[in-house]
JSON list of C-alpha atoms and ligand atoms in Angstrom, two decimals:
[
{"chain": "I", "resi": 221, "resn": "UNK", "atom": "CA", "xyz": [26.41, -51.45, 32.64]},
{"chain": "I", "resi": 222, "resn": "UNK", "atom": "CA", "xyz": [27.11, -51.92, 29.33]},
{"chain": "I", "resi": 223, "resn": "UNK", "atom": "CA", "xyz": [23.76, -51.79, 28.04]},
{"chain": "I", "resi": 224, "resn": "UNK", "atom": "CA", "xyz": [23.42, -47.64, 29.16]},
{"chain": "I", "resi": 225, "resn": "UNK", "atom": "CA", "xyz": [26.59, -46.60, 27.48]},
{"chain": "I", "resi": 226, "resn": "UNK", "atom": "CA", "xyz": [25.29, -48.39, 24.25]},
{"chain": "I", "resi": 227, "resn": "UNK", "atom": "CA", "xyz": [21.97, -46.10, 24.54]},
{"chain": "I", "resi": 228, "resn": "UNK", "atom": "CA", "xyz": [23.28, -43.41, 25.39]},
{"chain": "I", "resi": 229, "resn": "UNK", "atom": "CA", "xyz": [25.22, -42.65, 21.74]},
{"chain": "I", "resi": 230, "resn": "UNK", "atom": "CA", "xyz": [22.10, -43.05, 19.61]},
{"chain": "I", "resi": 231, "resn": "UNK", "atom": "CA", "xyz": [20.22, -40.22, 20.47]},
{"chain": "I", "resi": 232, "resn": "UNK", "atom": "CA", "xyz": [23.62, -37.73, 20.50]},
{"chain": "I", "resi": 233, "resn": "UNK", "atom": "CA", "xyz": [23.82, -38.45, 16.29]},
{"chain": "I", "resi": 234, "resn": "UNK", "atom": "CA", "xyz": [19.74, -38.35, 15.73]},
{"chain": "I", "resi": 235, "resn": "UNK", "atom": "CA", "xyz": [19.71, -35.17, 17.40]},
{"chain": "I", "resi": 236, "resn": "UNK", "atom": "CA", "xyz": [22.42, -33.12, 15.19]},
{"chain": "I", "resi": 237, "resn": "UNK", "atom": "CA", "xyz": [21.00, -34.22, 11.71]},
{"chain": "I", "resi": 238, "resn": "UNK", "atom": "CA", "xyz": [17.53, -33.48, 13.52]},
{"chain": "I", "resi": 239, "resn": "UNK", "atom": "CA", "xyz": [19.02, -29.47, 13.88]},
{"chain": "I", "resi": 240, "resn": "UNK", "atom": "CA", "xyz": [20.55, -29.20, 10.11]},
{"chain": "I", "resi": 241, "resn": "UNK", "atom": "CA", "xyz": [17.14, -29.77, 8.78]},
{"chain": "I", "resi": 242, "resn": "UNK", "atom": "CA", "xyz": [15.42, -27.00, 10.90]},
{"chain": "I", "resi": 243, "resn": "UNK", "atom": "CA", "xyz": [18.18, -25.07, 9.33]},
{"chain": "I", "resi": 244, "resn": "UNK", "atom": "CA", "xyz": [17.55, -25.98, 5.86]},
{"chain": "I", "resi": 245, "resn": "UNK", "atom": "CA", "xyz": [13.81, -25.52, 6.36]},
{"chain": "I", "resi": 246, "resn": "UNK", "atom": "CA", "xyz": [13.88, -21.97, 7.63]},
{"chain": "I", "resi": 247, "resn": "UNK", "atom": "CA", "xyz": [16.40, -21.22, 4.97]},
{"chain": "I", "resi": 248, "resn": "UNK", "atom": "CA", "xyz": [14.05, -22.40, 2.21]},
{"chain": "I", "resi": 249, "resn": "UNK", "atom": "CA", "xyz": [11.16, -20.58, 3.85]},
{"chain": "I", "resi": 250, "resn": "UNK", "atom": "CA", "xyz": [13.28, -17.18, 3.79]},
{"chain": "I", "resi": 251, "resn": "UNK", "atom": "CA", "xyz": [13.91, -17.80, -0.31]},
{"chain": "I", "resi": 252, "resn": "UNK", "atom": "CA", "xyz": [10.38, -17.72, -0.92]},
{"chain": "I", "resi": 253, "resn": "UNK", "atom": "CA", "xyz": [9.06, -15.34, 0.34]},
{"chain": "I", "resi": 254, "resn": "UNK", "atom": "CA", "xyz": [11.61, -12.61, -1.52]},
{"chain": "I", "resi": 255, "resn": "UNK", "atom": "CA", "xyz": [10.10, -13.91, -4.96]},
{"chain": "I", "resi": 256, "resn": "UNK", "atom": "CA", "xyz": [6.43, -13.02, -3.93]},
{"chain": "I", "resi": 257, "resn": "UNK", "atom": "CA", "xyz": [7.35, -9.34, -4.28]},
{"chain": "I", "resi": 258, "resn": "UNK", "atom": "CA", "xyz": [7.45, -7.48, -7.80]},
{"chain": "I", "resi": 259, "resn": "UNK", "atom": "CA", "xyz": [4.17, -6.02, -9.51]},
{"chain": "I", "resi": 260, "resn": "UNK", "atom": "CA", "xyz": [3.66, -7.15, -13.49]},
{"chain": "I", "resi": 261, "resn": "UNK", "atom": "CA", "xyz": [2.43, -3.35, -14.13]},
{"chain": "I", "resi": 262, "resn": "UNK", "atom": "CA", "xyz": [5.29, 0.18, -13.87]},
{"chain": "I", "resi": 263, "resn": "UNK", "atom": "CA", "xyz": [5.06, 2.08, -11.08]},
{"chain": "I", "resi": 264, "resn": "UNK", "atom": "CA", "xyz": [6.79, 4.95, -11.95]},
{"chain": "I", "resi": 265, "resn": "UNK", "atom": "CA", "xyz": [8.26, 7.92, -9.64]},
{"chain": "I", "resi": 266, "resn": "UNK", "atom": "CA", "xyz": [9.76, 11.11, -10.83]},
{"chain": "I", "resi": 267, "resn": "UNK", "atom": "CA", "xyz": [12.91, 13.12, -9.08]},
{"chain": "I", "resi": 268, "resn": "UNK", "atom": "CA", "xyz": [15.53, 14.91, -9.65]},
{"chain": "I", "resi": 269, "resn": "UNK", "atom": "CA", "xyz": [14.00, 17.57, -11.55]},
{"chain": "I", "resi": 270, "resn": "UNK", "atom": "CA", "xyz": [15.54, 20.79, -13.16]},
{"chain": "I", "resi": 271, "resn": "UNK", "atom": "CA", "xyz": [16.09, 23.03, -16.02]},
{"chain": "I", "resi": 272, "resn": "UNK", "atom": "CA", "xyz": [19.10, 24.90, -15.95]},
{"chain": "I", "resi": 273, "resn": "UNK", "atom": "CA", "xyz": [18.27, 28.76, -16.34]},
{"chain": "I", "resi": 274, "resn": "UNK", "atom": "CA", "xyz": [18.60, 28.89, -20.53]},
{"chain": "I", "resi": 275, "resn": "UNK", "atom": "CA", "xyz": [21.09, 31.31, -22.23]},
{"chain": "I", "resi": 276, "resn": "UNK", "atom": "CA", "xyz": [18.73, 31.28, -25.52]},
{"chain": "I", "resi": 277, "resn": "UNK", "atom": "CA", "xyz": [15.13, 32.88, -25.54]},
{"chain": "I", "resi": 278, "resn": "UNK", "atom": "CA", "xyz": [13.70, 29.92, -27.29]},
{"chain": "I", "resi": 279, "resn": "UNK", "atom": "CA", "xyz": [15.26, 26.97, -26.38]},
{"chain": "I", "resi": 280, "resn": "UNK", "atom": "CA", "xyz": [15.57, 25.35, -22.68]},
{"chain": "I", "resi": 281, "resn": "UNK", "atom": "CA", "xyz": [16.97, 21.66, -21.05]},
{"chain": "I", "resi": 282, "resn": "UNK", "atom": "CA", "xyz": [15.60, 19.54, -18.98]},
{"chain": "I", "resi": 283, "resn": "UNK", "atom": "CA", "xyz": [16.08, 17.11, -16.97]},
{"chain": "I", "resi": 284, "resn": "UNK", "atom": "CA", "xyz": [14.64, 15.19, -14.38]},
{"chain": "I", "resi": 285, "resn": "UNK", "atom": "CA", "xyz": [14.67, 10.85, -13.61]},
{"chain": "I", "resi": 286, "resn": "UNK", "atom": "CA", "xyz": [11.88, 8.41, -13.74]},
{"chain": "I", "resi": 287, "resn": "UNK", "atom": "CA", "xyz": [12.13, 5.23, -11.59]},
{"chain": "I", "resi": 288, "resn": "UNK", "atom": "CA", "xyz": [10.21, 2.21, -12.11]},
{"chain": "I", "resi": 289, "resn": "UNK", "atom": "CA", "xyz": [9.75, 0.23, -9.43]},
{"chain": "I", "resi": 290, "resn": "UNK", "atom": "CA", "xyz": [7.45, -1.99, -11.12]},
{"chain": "I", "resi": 291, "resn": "UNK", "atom": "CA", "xyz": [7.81, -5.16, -12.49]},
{"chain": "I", "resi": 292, "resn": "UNK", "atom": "CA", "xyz": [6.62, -4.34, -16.18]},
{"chain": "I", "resi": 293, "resn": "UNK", "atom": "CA", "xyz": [8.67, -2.10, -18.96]},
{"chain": "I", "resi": 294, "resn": "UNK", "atom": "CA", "xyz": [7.23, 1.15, -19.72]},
{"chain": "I", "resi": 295, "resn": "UNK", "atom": "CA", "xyz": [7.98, 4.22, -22.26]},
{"chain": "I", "resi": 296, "resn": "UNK", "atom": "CA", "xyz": [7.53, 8.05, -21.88]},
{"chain": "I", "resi": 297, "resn": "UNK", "atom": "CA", "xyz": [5.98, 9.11, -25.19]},
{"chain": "I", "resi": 298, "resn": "UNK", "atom": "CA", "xyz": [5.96, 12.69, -25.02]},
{"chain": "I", "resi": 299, "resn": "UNK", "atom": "CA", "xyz": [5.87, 15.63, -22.56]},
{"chain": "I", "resi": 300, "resn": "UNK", "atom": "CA", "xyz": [3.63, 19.10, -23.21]},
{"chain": "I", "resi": 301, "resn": "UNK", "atom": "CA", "xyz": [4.46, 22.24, -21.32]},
{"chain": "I", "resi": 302, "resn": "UNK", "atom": "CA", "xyz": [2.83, 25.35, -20.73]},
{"chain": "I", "resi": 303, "resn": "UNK", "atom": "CA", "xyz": [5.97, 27.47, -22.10]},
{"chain": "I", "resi": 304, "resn": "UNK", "atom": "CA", "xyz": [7.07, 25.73, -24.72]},
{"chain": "I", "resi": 305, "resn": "UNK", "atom": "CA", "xyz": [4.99, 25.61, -27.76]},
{"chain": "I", "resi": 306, "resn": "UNK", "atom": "CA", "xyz": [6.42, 21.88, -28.53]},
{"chain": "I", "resi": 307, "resn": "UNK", "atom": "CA", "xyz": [8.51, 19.23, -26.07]},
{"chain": "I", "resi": 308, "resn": "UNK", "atom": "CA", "xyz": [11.31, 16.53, -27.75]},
{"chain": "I", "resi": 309, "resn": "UNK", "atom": "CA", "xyz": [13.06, 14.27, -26.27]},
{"chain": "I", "resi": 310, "resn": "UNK", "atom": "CA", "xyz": [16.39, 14.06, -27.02]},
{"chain": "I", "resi": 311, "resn": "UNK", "atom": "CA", "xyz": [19.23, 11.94, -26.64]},
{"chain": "I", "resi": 312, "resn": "UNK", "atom": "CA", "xyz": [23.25, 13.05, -26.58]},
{"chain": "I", "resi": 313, "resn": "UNK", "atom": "CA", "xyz": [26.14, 11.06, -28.39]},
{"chain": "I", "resi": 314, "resn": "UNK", "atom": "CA", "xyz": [29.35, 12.91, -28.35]},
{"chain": "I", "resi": 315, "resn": "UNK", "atom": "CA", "xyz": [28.47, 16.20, -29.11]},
{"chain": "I", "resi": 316, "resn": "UNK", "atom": "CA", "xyz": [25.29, 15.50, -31.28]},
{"chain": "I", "resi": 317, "resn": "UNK", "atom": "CA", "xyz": [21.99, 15.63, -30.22]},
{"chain": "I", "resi": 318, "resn": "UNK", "atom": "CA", "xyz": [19.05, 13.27, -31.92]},
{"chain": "I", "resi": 319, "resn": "UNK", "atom": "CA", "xyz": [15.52, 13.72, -31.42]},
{"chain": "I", "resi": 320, "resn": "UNK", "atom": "CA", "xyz": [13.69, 10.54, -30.52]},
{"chain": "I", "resi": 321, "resn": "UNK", "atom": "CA", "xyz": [9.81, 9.67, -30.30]},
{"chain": "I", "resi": 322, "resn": "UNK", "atom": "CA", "xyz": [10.45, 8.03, -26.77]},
{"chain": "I", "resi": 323, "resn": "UNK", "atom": "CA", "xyz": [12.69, 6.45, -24.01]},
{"chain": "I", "resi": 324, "resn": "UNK", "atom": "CA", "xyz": [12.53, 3.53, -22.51]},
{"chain": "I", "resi": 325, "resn": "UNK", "atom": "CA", "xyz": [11.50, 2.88, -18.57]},
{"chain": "I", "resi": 326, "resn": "UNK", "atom": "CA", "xyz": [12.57, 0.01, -17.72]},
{"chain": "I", "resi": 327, "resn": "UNK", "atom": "CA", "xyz": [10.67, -2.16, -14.73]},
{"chain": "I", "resi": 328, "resn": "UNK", "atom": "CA", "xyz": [13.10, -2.50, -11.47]},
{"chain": "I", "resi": 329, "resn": "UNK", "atom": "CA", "xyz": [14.94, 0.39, -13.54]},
{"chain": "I", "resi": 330, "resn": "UNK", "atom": "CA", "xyz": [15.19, 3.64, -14.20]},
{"chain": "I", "resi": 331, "resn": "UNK", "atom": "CA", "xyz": [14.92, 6.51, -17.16]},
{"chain": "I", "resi": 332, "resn": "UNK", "atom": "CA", "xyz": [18.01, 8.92, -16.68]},
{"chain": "I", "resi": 333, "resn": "UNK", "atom": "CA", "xyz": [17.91, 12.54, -18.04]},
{"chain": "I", "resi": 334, "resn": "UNK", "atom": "CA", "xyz": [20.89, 14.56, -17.30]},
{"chain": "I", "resi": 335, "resn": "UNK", "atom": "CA", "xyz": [23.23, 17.18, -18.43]},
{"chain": "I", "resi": 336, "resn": "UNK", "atom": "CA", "xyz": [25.73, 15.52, -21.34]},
{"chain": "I", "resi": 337, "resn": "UNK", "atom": "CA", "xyz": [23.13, 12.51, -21.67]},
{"chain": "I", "resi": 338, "resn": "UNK", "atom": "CA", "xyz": [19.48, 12.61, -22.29]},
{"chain": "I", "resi": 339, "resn": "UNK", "atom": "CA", "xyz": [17.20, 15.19, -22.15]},
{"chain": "I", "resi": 340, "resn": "UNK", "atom": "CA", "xyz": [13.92, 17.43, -22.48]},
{"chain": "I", "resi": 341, "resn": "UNK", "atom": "CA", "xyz": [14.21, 20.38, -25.01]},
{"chain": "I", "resi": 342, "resn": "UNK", "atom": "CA", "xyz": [11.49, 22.90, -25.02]},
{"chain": "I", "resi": 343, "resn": "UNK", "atom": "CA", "xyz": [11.34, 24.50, -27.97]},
{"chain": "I", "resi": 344, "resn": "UNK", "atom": "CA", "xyz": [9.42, 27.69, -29.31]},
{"chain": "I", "resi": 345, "resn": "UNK", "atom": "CA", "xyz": [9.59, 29.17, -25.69]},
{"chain": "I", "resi": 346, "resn": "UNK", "atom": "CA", "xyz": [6.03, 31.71, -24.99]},
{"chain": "I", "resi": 347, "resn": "UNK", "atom": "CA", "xyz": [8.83, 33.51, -22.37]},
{"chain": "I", "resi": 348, "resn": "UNK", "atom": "CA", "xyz": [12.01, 32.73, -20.95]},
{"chain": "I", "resi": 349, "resn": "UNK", "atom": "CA", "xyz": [12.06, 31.12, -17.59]},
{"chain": "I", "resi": 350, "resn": "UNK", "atom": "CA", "xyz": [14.45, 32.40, -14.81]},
{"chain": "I", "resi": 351, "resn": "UNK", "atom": "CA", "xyz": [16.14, 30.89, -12.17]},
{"chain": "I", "resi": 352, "resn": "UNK", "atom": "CA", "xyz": [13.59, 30.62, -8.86]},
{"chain": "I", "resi": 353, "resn": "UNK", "atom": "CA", "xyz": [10.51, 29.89, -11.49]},
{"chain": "I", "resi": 354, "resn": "UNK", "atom": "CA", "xyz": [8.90, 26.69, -12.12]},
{"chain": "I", "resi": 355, "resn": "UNK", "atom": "CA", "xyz": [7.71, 25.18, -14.89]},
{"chain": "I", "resi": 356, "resn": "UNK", "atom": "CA", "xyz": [4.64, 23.24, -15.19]},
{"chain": "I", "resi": 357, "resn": "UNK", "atom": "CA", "xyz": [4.96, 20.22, -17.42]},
{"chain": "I", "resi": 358, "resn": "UNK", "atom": "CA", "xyz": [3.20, 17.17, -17.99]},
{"chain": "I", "resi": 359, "resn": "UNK", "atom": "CA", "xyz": [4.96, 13.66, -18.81]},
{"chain": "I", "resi": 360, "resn": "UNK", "atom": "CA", "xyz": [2.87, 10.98, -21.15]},
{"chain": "I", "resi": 361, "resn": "UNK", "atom": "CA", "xyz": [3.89, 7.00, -21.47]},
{"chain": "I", "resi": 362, "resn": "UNK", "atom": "CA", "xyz": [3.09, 4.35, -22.95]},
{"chain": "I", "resi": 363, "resn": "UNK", "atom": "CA", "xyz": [1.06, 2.61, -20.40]},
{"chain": "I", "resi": 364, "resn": "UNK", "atom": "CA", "xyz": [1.11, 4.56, -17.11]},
{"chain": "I", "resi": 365, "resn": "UNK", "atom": "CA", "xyz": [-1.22, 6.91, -16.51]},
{"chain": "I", "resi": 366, "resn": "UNK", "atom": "CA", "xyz": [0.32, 10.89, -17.40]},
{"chain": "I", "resi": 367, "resn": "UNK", "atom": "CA", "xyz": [1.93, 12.84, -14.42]},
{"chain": "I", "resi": 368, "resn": "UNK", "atom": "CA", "xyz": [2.26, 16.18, -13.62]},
{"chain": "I", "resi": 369, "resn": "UNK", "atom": "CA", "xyz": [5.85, 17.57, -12.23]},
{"chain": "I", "resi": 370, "resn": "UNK", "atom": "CA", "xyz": [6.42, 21.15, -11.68]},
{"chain": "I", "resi": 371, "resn": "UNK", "atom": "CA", "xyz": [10.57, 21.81, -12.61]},
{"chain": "I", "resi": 372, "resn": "UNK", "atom": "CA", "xyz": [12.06, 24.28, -10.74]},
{"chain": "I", "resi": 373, "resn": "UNK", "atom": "CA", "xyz": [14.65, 26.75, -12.51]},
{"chain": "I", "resi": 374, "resn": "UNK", "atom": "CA", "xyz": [18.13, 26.69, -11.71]},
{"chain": "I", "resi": 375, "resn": "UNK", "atom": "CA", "xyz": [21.01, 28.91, -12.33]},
{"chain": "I", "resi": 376, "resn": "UNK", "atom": "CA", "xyz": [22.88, 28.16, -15.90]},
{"chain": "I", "resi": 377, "resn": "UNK", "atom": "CA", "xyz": [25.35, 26.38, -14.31]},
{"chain": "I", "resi": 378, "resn": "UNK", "atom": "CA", "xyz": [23.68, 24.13, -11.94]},
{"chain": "I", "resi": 379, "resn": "UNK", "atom": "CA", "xyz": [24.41, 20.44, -11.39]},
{"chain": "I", "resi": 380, "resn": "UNK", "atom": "CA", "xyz": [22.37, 17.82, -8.86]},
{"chain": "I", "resi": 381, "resn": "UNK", "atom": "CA", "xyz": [24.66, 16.53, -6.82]},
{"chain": "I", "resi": 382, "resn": "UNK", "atom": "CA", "xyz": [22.53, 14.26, -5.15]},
{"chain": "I", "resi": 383, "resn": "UNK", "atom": "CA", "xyz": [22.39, 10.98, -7.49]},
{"chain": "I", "resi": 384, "resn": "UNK", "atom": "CA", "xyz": [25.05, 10.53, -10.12]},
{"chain": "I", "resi": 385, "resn": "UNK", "atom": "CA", "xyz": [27.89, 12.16, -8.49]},
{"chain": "I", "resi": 386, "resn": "UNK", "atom": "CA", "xyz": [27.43, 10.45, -5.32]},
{"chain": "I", "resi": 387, "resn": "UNK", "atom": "CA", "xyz": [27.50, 6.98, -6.97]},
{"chain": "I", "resi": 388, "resn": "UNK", "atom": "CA", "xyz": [30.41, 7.52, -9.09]},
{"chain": "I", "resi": 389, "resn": "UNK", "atom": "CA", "xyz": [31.67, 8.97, -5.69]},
{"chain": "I", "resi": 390, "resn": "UNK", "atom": "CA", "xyz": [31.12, 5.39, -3.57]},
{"chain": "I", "resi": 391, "resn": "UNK", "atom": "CA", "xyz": [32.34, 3.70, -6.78]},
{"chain": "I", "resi": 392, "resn": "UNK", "atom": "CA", "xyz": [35.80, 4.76, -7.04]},
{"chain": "I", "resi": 393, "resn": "UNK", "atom": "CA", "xyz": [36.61, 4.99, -3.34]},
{"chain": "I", "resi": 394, "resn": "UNK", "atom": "CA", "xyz": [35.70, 2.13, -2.62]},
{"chain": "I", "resi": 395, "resn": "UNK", "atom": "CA", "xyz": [38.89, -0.97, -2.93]},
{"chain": "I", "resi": 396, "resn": "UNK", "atom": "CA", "xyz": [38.29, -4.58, -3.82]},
{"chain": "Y", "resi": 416, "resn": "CU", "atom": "CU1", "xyz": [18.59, 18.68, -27.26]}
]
């Protein structure tokens, strides 16, 4: 009789530190295989992409966004249209504009041009788009490969309201 009861409490302790390592295992498991993922060259996408209908004949804006969803930094270098007779990149401080030889892409990031920030500005126009055209243009970087994105015309006062505005939407309803 009181050689069963004794038996019987070994195998009840054994078996729950038996079920916390299982645990432990699959959890380590899970951790690894997250850090397999992420590619060491860019792999860059392009969306959001507009020009505002311009008011001037020579000059136009615009903008579009570049995600990276590679592992490695990249850089667009410059962009050539069919329109314009030249393509700068700009960037916006205040209410100054500076011309810069290129922007950063950042891998797991993304290159934002948008209306108040950064932007395209094609310059010496051959004719003045309208809203409903597109233009043809053709982005360079550093190490990807160049790509081709047509840019549809929008009325002057267009804005996306897909990507920024939605964020800072989320953002400041949501409570903490
Ligand atoms: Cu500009």
């Amino acid at each position: 009789m009181t050689r069963r009861t004794a038996a019987r409490r070994v195998p009840t302790s054994t078996g729950t530190s038996a079920a916390a390592i299982v645990v432990a295992a699959a959890l380590a498991l899970a951790g690894c295989g997250d850090s397999d993922s992420g590619s060491s060259e860019p792999e860059l996408s392009v969306g959001s992409v507009y020009m505002p209908q311009p008011v001037s004949d020579s000059m136009a804006a615009g903008f579009l966004v570049v995600a990276n969803a590679g592992g490695a930094d990249d850089r667009l270098s410059s962009v050539t249209s069919d329109i314009a007779g030249e393509v700068t990149l700009h960037t916006t401080s205040g209410q100054s504009m500076t011309e810069v030889k290129n922007l950063d892409v950042p891998g797991h990031g993304k290159l934002v041009l948008e209306s108040g920030g950064n932007h395209l500005m094609f310059e010496k126009l051959k004719r003045k788009p309208k809203e409903g055209d597109k233009v043809s243009l053709e982005l360079h970087f550093t190490k990807s490969g160049p790509m081709k994105v047509e840019m549809p015309v929008k009325s002057p006062t267009y804005r996306p309201t897909a990507t920024t505005k939605s964020s800072l939407q989320s953002s400041s309803t949501s409570h903490h």
